């Protein structure tokens, strides 16, 4: 018999180990940091990162190809009202003038020798444009953190309240058993248990309300982070490290710096465009006439040389454009100052909420022990038939509300603390 028991015990242990991973999978957990990480990878906005980088590589490739020889194929057929001819007739000489209908096809090749660094300036501006675009994506993704924070902690509050509701249900069931025992032994009236039964039914309604609210919030959170979340998932309470770093690290501030740098690169490109440009060129052609205007036949020809281009006067167009860009830079400075002002105002408001909630929690922690003592006294009185179950429920409900307020204020404090760090740009940098 002992051998048989050991055999079955081994089999049961093996089955437990076999199905243990599935038990772990069923009890999934989720953290706030995981939500932040997933939204930066799965949100449609995040897809722009790879697209911007690919676009930048293509644009830089196109710009650098301006340094390579350029080939142009040209062809034309013309008819003109007159052609070059001698004003006088030469004795004993017949001149074959060019036809009024003329044809030519050319292949032109040019190679930039000096362009004042304009091509490199274009490349630097393109890199700056890409940096601005990538940072704008970062700003948009960062803005989602506040929404995720509020959703996550709202779900966490529901989760905490459900646990509190379960504890309340167990205590009421214990009281109900005591009251039923009193009714059975004749020490309490038969109706003494009715109020407790009704209160337990209300708890079932509360369960349904909490479960539906949690399901709705989880669906919204799922859409944001791009992952399906099981309704049975357990959210972990975030830990907040309080930092005294007064300097804001918001991605918007980096964006302002990149935008100003972008303007500097644009000004540099405009300055380079004013410099002279020197190209080497060669042209090969086939036409009638060729270079010899007196040869009225189709012939090949070529010529080569250097071409200098310098726009010495443009009615100050280049200067005006650079002045306009400088004003844009000043506008960005004002936008940055406005952002910092509004951000600091929001931080002051959040800090005020944090201070208020800390005071609330201190008072909650003083109220709950008093309420617990009152409920213990009421439970004893109910058991001995001194008070009705309705009177006991009134005291018990006050205790539950006090604990609910403690949960609410604790989660609200956590929400504001994380919101403060998100607003200041320091969350996750400690």
Coordinates of C-alpha atoms in Angstrom, one line a residue:
X1 CA 0.0 0.0 0.0
X2 CA 2.8 2.4 0.8
X3 CA 4.4 1.7 -2.6
X4 CA 1.1 2.5 -4.3
X5 CA 0.7 5.8 -2.4
X6 CA 4.3 6.8 -3.3
X7 CA 3.5 5.9 -7.0
X8 CA 0.4 8.1 -7.1
X9 CA 2.2 10.9 -5.2
X10 CA 4.9 10.9 -7.8
X11 CA 2.3 11.0 -10.6
X12 CA 0.5 13.9 -8.9
X13 CA 3.8 15.8 -8.5
X14 CA 4.7 15.2 -12.2
X15 CA 1.2 16.5 -13.3
X16 CA 1.6 19.6 -11.0
X17 CA 5.0 20.4 -12.6
X18 CA 3.5 19.8 -16.1
X19 CA 0.7 22.2 -15.7
X20 CA 2.5 24.7 -13.4
X21 CA 3.6 27.0 -16.3
X22 CA -0.1 27.2 -17.5
X23 CA -1.0 28.4 -14.0
X24 CA 1.7 31.1 -14.2
X25 CA 0.4 32.2 -17.6
X26 CA -3.1 32.5 -16.3
X27 CA -1.9 34.8 -13.5
X28 CA -0.4 37.5 -15.8
X29 CA 0.9 40.7 -14.3
X30 CA 1.5 44.1 -15.9
X31 CA 3.6 47.1 -14.8
X32 CA 3.3 50.8 -15.7
X33 CA 6.8 50.8 -17.2
X34 CA 5.9 47.9 -19.5
X35 CA 2.9 49.9 -20.7
X36 CA 5.2 52.9 -21.4
X37 CA 7.6 50.6 -23.3
X38 CA 4.9 48.9 -25.4
X39 CA 3.4 52.2 -26.5
X40 CA 6.7 53.4 -27.8
X41 CA 7.0 50.3 -29.9
X42 CA 3.5 49.5 -31.0
X43 CA 1.7 52.8 -31.4
X44 CA 1.1 53.9 -35.0
X45 CA 3.1 57.1 -34.3
X46 CA 6.2 54.9 -33.6
X47 CA 6.1 53.6 -37.1
X48 CA 7.2 57.0 -38.3
X49 CA 10.6 56.5 -36.8
X50 CA 11.8 53.9 -39.3
X51 CA 10.0 55.8 -42.1
X52 CA 11.8 59.0 -41.3
X53 CA 15.2 57.3 -41.1
X54 CA 14.6 55.5 -44.5
X55 CA 13.5 58.8 -46.0
X56 CA 16.6 60.6 -44.6
X57 CA 19.0 58.0 -46.1
X58 CA 17.3 58.3 -49.5
X59 CA 17.5 62.1 -49.4
X60 CA 21.1 62.1 -48.3
X61 CA 21.9 59.7 -51.1
X62 CA 20.3 62.0 -53.6
X63 CA 22.1 65.1 -52.3
X64 CA 25.5 63.4 -52.4
X65 CA 24.9 62.4 -56.0
X66 CA 25.1 66.1 -56.9
X67 CA 28.9 65.7 -56.5
X68 CA 28.9 63.1 -59.4
X69 CA 29.2 64.1 -63.1
X70 CA 25.8 65.1 -64.5
X71 CA 24.8 63.9 -68.0
X72 CA 22.1 65.6 -70.2
X73 CA 20.9 64.5 -73.6
X74 CA 19.4 67.2 -75.7
X75 CA 18.0 67.3 -79.3
X76 CA 16.4 70.0 -81.3
X77 CA 15.2 70.8 -84.8
X78 CA 14.7 74.5 -85.8
X79 CA 13.8 76.6 -88.7
X80 CA 15.0 80.2 -88.9
X81 CA 14.2 83.1 -91.1
X82 CA 17.7 83.8 -92.1
X83 CA 21.3 82.4 -91.8
X84 CA 24.7 83.9 -91.7
X85 CA 26.0 85.0 -95.2
X86 CA 28.6 87.3 -96.7
X87 CA 27.4 90.8 -97.5
X88 CA 29.2 90.8 -100.8
X89 CA 29.8 88.3 -103.6
X90 CA 33.3 87.0 -104.0
X91 CA 34.5 86.4 -107.6
X92 CA 35.0 82.9 -108.7
X93 CA 34.0 81.6 -105.2
X94 CA 30.8 79.7 -104.5
X95 CA 29.7 79.7 -100.8
X96 CA 27.4 77.0 -99.6
X97 CA 25.4 78.6 -96.8
X98 CA 23.8 76.7 -94.0
X99 CA 20.2 75.6 -94.4
X100 CA 17.4 77.5 -92.6
X101 CA 16.3 74.2 -91.2
X102 CA 18.9 73.0 -88.7
X103 CA 19.2 69.9 -86.5
X104 CA 21.4 68.9 -83.6
X105 CA 21.7 66.4 -80.8
X106 CA 24.1 66.9 -77.9
X107 CA 25.4 65.0 -74.9
X108 CA 26.4 67.4 -72.1
X109 CA 28.6 66.3 -69.1
X110 CA 29.4 68.6 -66.2
X111 CA 31.4 68.0 -63.0
X112 CA 31.3 70.3 -60.0
X113 CA 34.8 71.4 -59.1
X114 CA 33.9 74.1 -56.5
X115 CA 30.5 74.9 -55.1
X116 CA 31.4 76.7 -51.8
X117 CA 30.4 73.7 -49.7
X118 CA 26.7 74.0 -50.8
X119 CA 26.2 70.3 -51.2
X120 CA 27.6 69.5 -47.7
X121 CA 25.4 72.3 -46.3
X122 CA 22.4 70.7 -47.9
X123 CA 23.4 67.3 -46.3
X124 CA 23.7 68.9 -42.9
X125 CA 20.3 70.5 -43.2
X126 CA 18.8 67.2 -44.2
X127 CA 20.3 65.5 -41.2
X128 CA 18.9 68.4 -39.0
X129 CA 15.4 68.0 -40.6
X130 CA 15.5 64.3 -39.7
X131 CA 16.5 65.0 -36.2
X132 CA 13.6 67.4 -35.8
X133 CA 11.2 64.9 -37.3
X134 CA 12.4 62.1 -35.0
X135 CA 12.2 64.3 -31.9
X136 CA 8.6 65.4 -32.9
X137 CA 7.7 61.7 -32.8
X138 CA 9.4 61.4 -29.4
X139 CA 7.3 64.3 -28.2
X140 CA 4.0 62.8 -29.5
X141 CA 4.8 59.4 -27.9
X142 CA 5.8 61.1 -24.6
X143 CA 2.4 62.9 -24.5
X144 CA 0.7 59.4 -24.4
X145 CA 2.4 58.7 -21.0
X146 CA -0.1 60.9 -19.2
X147 CA -3.1 59.1 -20.7
X148 CA -1.5 55.7 -19.9
X149 CA -0.7 56.8 -16.4
X150 CA -4.3 57.8 -15.7
X151 CA -5.8 54.7 -17.2
X152 CA -3.3 52.4 -15.5
X153 CA -3.9 53.9 -12.0
X154 CA -7.7 54.0 -12.5
X155 CA -7.6 50.2 -13.2
X156 CA -5.3 49.8 -10.2
X157 CA -7.8 51.6 -8.0
X158 CA -10.5 49.3 -9.2
X159 CA -8.3 46.3 -8.4
X160 CA -7.6 47.6 -4.9
X161 CA -11.3 48.4 -4.3
X162 CA -12.2 44.9 -5.4
X163 CA -9.8 43.4 -2.9
X164 CA -11.3 45.6 -0.2
X165 CA -14.8 44.5 -1.3
X166 CA -13.8 40.9 -1.0
X167 CA -12.6 41.5 2.6
X168 CA -15.8 43.3 3.3
X169 CA -17.8 40.3 2.0
X170 CA -15.9 37.8 4.1
X171 CA -16.5 39.9 7.3
X172 CA -20.2 40.2 6.5
X173 CA -20.5 36.5 5.9
X174 CA -18.9 35.9 9.3
X175 CA -21.4 38.2 10.9
X176 CA -24.3 36.5 9.0
X177 CA -23.3 33.1 10.3
X178 CA -23.2 34.5 13.9
X179 CA -26.6 36.1 13.5
X180 CA -28.1 32.9 12.0
X181 CA -26.7 31.0 14.9
X182 CA -28.3 33.5 17.3
X183 CA -31.6 33.1 15.4
X184 CA -31.3 29.4 15.6
X185 CA -30.8 29.5 19.4
X186 CA -33.5 32.0 19.9
X187 CA -31.4 34.8 21.1
X188 CA -32.0 37.0 18.0
X189 CA -35.1 37.8 16.0
X190 CA -35.6 35.9 12.7
X191 CA -35.4 39.3 10.8
X192 CA -32.0 40.1 12.2
X193 CA -30.2 38.6 9.3
X194 CA -32.2 40.3 6.5
X195 CA -30.2 43.5 6.5
X196 CA -26.9 41.5 6.2
X197 CA -28.3 39.5 3.3
X198 CA -29.3 42.6 1.5
X199 CA -25.9 44.1 2.1
X200 CA -24.3 41.0 0.6
X201 CA -26.5 41.3 -2.5
X202 CA -25.4 44.9 -2.9
X203 CA -21.8 43.7 -2.8
X204 CA -22.6 41.5 -5.8
X205 CA -23.8 44.6 -7.6
X206 CA -20.6 46.4 -6.7
X207 CA -18.6 43.5 -8.1
X208 CA -20.4 43.7 -11.4
X209 CA -19.9 47.5 -11.5
X210 CA -16.2 47.2 -10.8
X211 CA -15.7 44.4 -13.3
X212 CA -17.4 46.2 -16.1
X213 CA -15.4 49.4 -15.4
X214 CA -12.2 47.5 -15.3
X215 CA -13.0 45.7 -18.6
X216 CA -13.7 49.0 -20.3
X217 CA -10.6 50.7 -19.0
X218 CA -8.5 47.7 -20.0
X219 CA -9.8 47.8 -23.6
X220 CA -8.8 51.5 -23.8
X221 CA -5.4 50.7 -22.4
X222 CA -5.0 47.8 -24.9
X223 CA -5.7 50.1 -27.8
X224 CA -3.0 52.6 -26.6
X225 CA -0.2 50.1 -26.0
X226 CA -1.1 47.9 -29.0
X227 CA -1.4 44.7 -27.0
X228 CA -4.5 42.7 -25.9
X229 CA -4.8 42.6 -22.1
X230 CA -6.6 39.8 -20.3
X231 CA -9.4 40.9 -17.9
X232 CA -7.8 38.7 -15.2
X233 CA -4.4 40.5 -15.4
X234 CA -3.0 41.8 -12.1
X235 CA -1.5 45.3 -12.3
X236 CA 1.6 45.9 -10.2
X237 CA 1.7 49.0 -8.0
X238 CA 4.3 51.4 -9.3
X239 CA 7.1 52.6 -7.0
X240 CA 8.0 56.3 -7.3
X241 CA 11.4 57.5 -6.5
X242 CA 11.2 61.1 -5.3
X243 CA 13.8 63.3 -6.9
X244 CA 14.8 66.8 -6.1
X245 CA 16.1 67.5 -9.7
X246 CA 14.5 70.9 -10.5
X247 CA 15.7 70.9 -14.1
X248 CA 13.0 69.8 -16.6
X249 CA 14.0 67.1 -19.0
X250 CA 11.0 67.2 -21.3
X251 CA 11.5 66.1 -24.9
X252 CA 9.9 69.4 -26.1
X253 CA 12.9 71.3 -24.8
X254 CA 15.2 69.1 -26.9
X255 CA 12.9 69.7 -29.9
X256 CA 13.2 73.5 -29.5
X257 CA 17.0 73.2 -29.5
X258 CA 16.9 71.0 -32.6
X259 CA 14.5 73.4 -34.4
X260 CA 16.9 76.3 -33.7
X261 CA 19.8 74.2 -35.0
X262 CA 17.7 73.5 -38.1
X263 CA 17.3 77.2 -38.7
X264 CA 21.1 77.7 -38.3
X265 CA 21.7 75.0 -40.9
X266 CA 19.2 76.7 -43.3
X267 CA 21.0 80.0 -42.8
X268 CA 24.3 78.3 -43.6
X269 CA 22.9 76.8 -46.7
X270 CA 21.6 80.2 -47.9
X271 CA 25.1 81.7 -47.2
X272 CA 26.8 78.9 -49.2
X273 CA 24.4 79.4 -52.2
X274 CA 25.8 83.0 -52.6
X275 CA 29.3 81.8 -53.3
X276 CA 30.7 81.3 -56.8
X277 CA 30.4 77.8 -58.4
X278 CA 32.9 76.3 -60.8
X279 CA 32.1 73.4 -63.1
X280 CA 34.1 71.5 -65.7
X281 CA 32.0 70.6 -68.7
X282 CA 32.3 68.8 -72.1
X283 CA 29.7 68.7 -74.8
X284 CA 29.6 66.2 -77.7
X285 CA 27.2 66.8 -80.6
X286 CA 25.9 65.7 -84.0
X287 CA 24.1 68.1 -86.2
X288 CA 23.6 70.1 -89.4
X289 CA 25.4 72.4 -89.3
X290 CA 28.2 71.5 -86.8
X291 CA 30.6 74.1 -85.4
X292 CA 31.5 75.1 -88.9
X293 CA 28.5 77.2 -90.0
X294 CA 29.6 77.1 -93.6
X295 CA 29.6 73.3 -93.7
X296 CA 26.1 72.4 -94.7
X297 CA 26.3 68.7 -93.8
X298 CA 25.7 66.5 -90.7
X299 CA 28.8 66.2 -88.7
X300 CA 30.1 65.4 -85.2
X301 CA 31.7 67.9 -82.9
X302 CA 32.7 68.6 -79.3
X303 CA 34.0 71.3 -77.0
X304 CA 35.1 71.4 -73.4
X305 CA 36.0 74.0 -70.8
X306 CA 35.2 75.5 -67.4
X307 CA 32.1 77.4 -66.4
X308 CA 31.9 79.9 -63.6
X309 CA 28.6 81.0 -62.1
X310 CA 28.3 83.7 -59.5
X311 CA 25.0 85.5 -58.8
X312 CA 26.6 88.8 -57.7
X313 CA 23.3 90.7 -57.3
X314 CA 19.9 89.2 -56.4
X315 CA 18.1 92.3 -55.1
X316 CA 19.0 91.2 -51.5
X317 CA 16.7 88.2 -51.8
X318 CA 19.2 85.9 -50.0
X319 CA 19.7 88.4 -47.2
X320 CA 16.0 88.8 -46.8
X321 CA 15.5 85.1 -46.5
X322 CA 18.2 84.8 -43.9
X323 CA 16.6 87.7 -41.9
X324 CA 13.3 85.8 -42.1
X325 CA 14.9 82.6 -40.7
X326 CA 16.5 84.6 -37.9
X327 CA 13.0 85.8 -36.9
X328 CA 11.7 82.2 -36.9
X329 CA 14.5 81.4 -34.4
X330 CA 13.3 84.2 -32.2
X331 CA 9.7 82.9 -32.5
X332 CA 11.0 79.4 -31.3
X333 CA 12.7 81.1 -28.3
X334 CA 9.3 82.6 -27.3
X335 CA 7.6 79.3 -27.8
X336 CA 10.2 77.7 -25.5
X337 CA 9.7 80.3 -22.8
X338 CA 6.0 79.9 -23.0
X339 CA 6.3 76.1 -22.7
X340 CA 8.5 76.4 -19.7
X341 CA 6.2 78.9 -18.0
X342 CA 3.1 76.7 -18.6
X343 CA 5.0 73.6 -17.5
X344 CA 6.2 75.2 -14.3
X345 CA 2.6 76.4 -13.5
X346 CA 1.4 72.8 -14.0
X347 CA 4.1 71.5 -11.7
X348 CA 3.1 74.0 -9.0
X349 CA -0.5 72.8 -9.3
X350 CA 0.5 69.1 -9.2
X351 CA 2.7 69.7 -6.1
X352 CA -0.2 71.4 -4.4
X353 CA -2.3 68.3 -5.0
X354 CA 0.5 66.1 -3.7
X355 CA 0.7 68.1 -0.5
X356 CA -3.1 68.0 0.0
X357 CA -3.3 64.2 -0.6
X358 CA -0.5 63.6 1.9
X359 CA -2.5 65.5 4.5
X360 CA -5.6 63.4 3.6
X361 CA -3.7 60.2 4.0
X362 CA -2.5 61.2 7.4
X363 CA -6.1 61.8 8.5
X364 CA -7.3 58.6 6.9
X365 CA -4.7 56.6 8.9
X366 CA -6.0 58.2 12.1
X367 CA -9.7 57.6 11.2
X368 CA -9.4 53.9 10.3
X369 CA -8.2 52.5 13.7
X370 CA -11.1 54.4 15.4
X371 CA -13.6 53.0 12.9
X372 CA -12.2 49.5 13.5
X373 CA -12.7 49.8 17.2
X374 CA -16.3 51.0 16.6
X375 CA -17.0 48.1 14.3
X376 CA -15.6 45.6 16.8
X377 CA -17.9 47.0 19.5
X378 CA -20.8 47.0 17.1
X379 CA -20.1 43.3 16.2
X380 CA -20.1 42.3 19.8
X381 CA -23.4 44.2 20.4
X382 CA -24.9 42.6 17.3
X383 CA -23.9 39.1 18.5
X384 CA -25.5 39.8 21.9
X385 CA -28.7 41.3 20.4
X386 CA -28.1 44.8 21.8
X387 CA -28.2 46.5 18.3
X388 CA -29.9 45.5 15.1
X389 CA -28.0 44.3 12.0
X390 CA -28.9 47.6 10.3
X391 CA -27.0 49.6 13.0
X392 CA -24.1 47.3 12.6
X393 CA -24.1 47.7 8.8
X394 CA -24.1 51.4 9.3
X395 CA -20.9 51.3 11.4
X396 CA -19.3 48.7 9.1
X397 CA -20.1 50.8 6.0
X398 CA -18.4 53.8 7.5
X399 CA -15.3 51.7 8.1
X400 CA -15.4 50.4 4.5
X401 CA -15.8 54.0 3.2
X402 CA -12.8 55.1 5.3
X403 CA -10.7 52.3 3.9
X404 CA -12.0 53.1 0.4
X405 CA -11.0 56.7 0.9
X406 CA -7.5 55.6 2.0
X407 CA -7.2 53.5 -1.2
X408 CA -8.5 56.4 -3.3
X409 CA -6.1 59.0 -1.8
X410 CA -3.2 56.6 -1.9
X411 CA -3.8 55.9 -5.7
X412 CA -4.5 59.6 -6.3
X413 CA -1.2 60.5 -4.6
X414 CA 0.6 57.9 -6.7
X415 CA -1.1 59.3 -9.8
X416 CA 0.0 62.9 -9.0
X417 CA 3.6 61.8 -8.1
X418 CA 4.0 60.0 -11.4
X419 CA 2.3 62.9 -13.2
X420 CA 4.7 65.3 -11.6
X421 CA 7.7 63.3 -12.9
X422 CA 6.1 62.9 -16.4
X423 CA 5.4 66.7 -16.5
X424 CA 9.0 67.4 -15.4
X425 CA 10.4 64.8 -17.8
X426 CA 12.2 62.9 -15.0
X427 CA 10.2 59.7 -14.8
X428 CA 12.4 56.7 -15.3
X429 CA 15.6 58.7 -15.3
X430 CA 16.4 58.1 -11.6

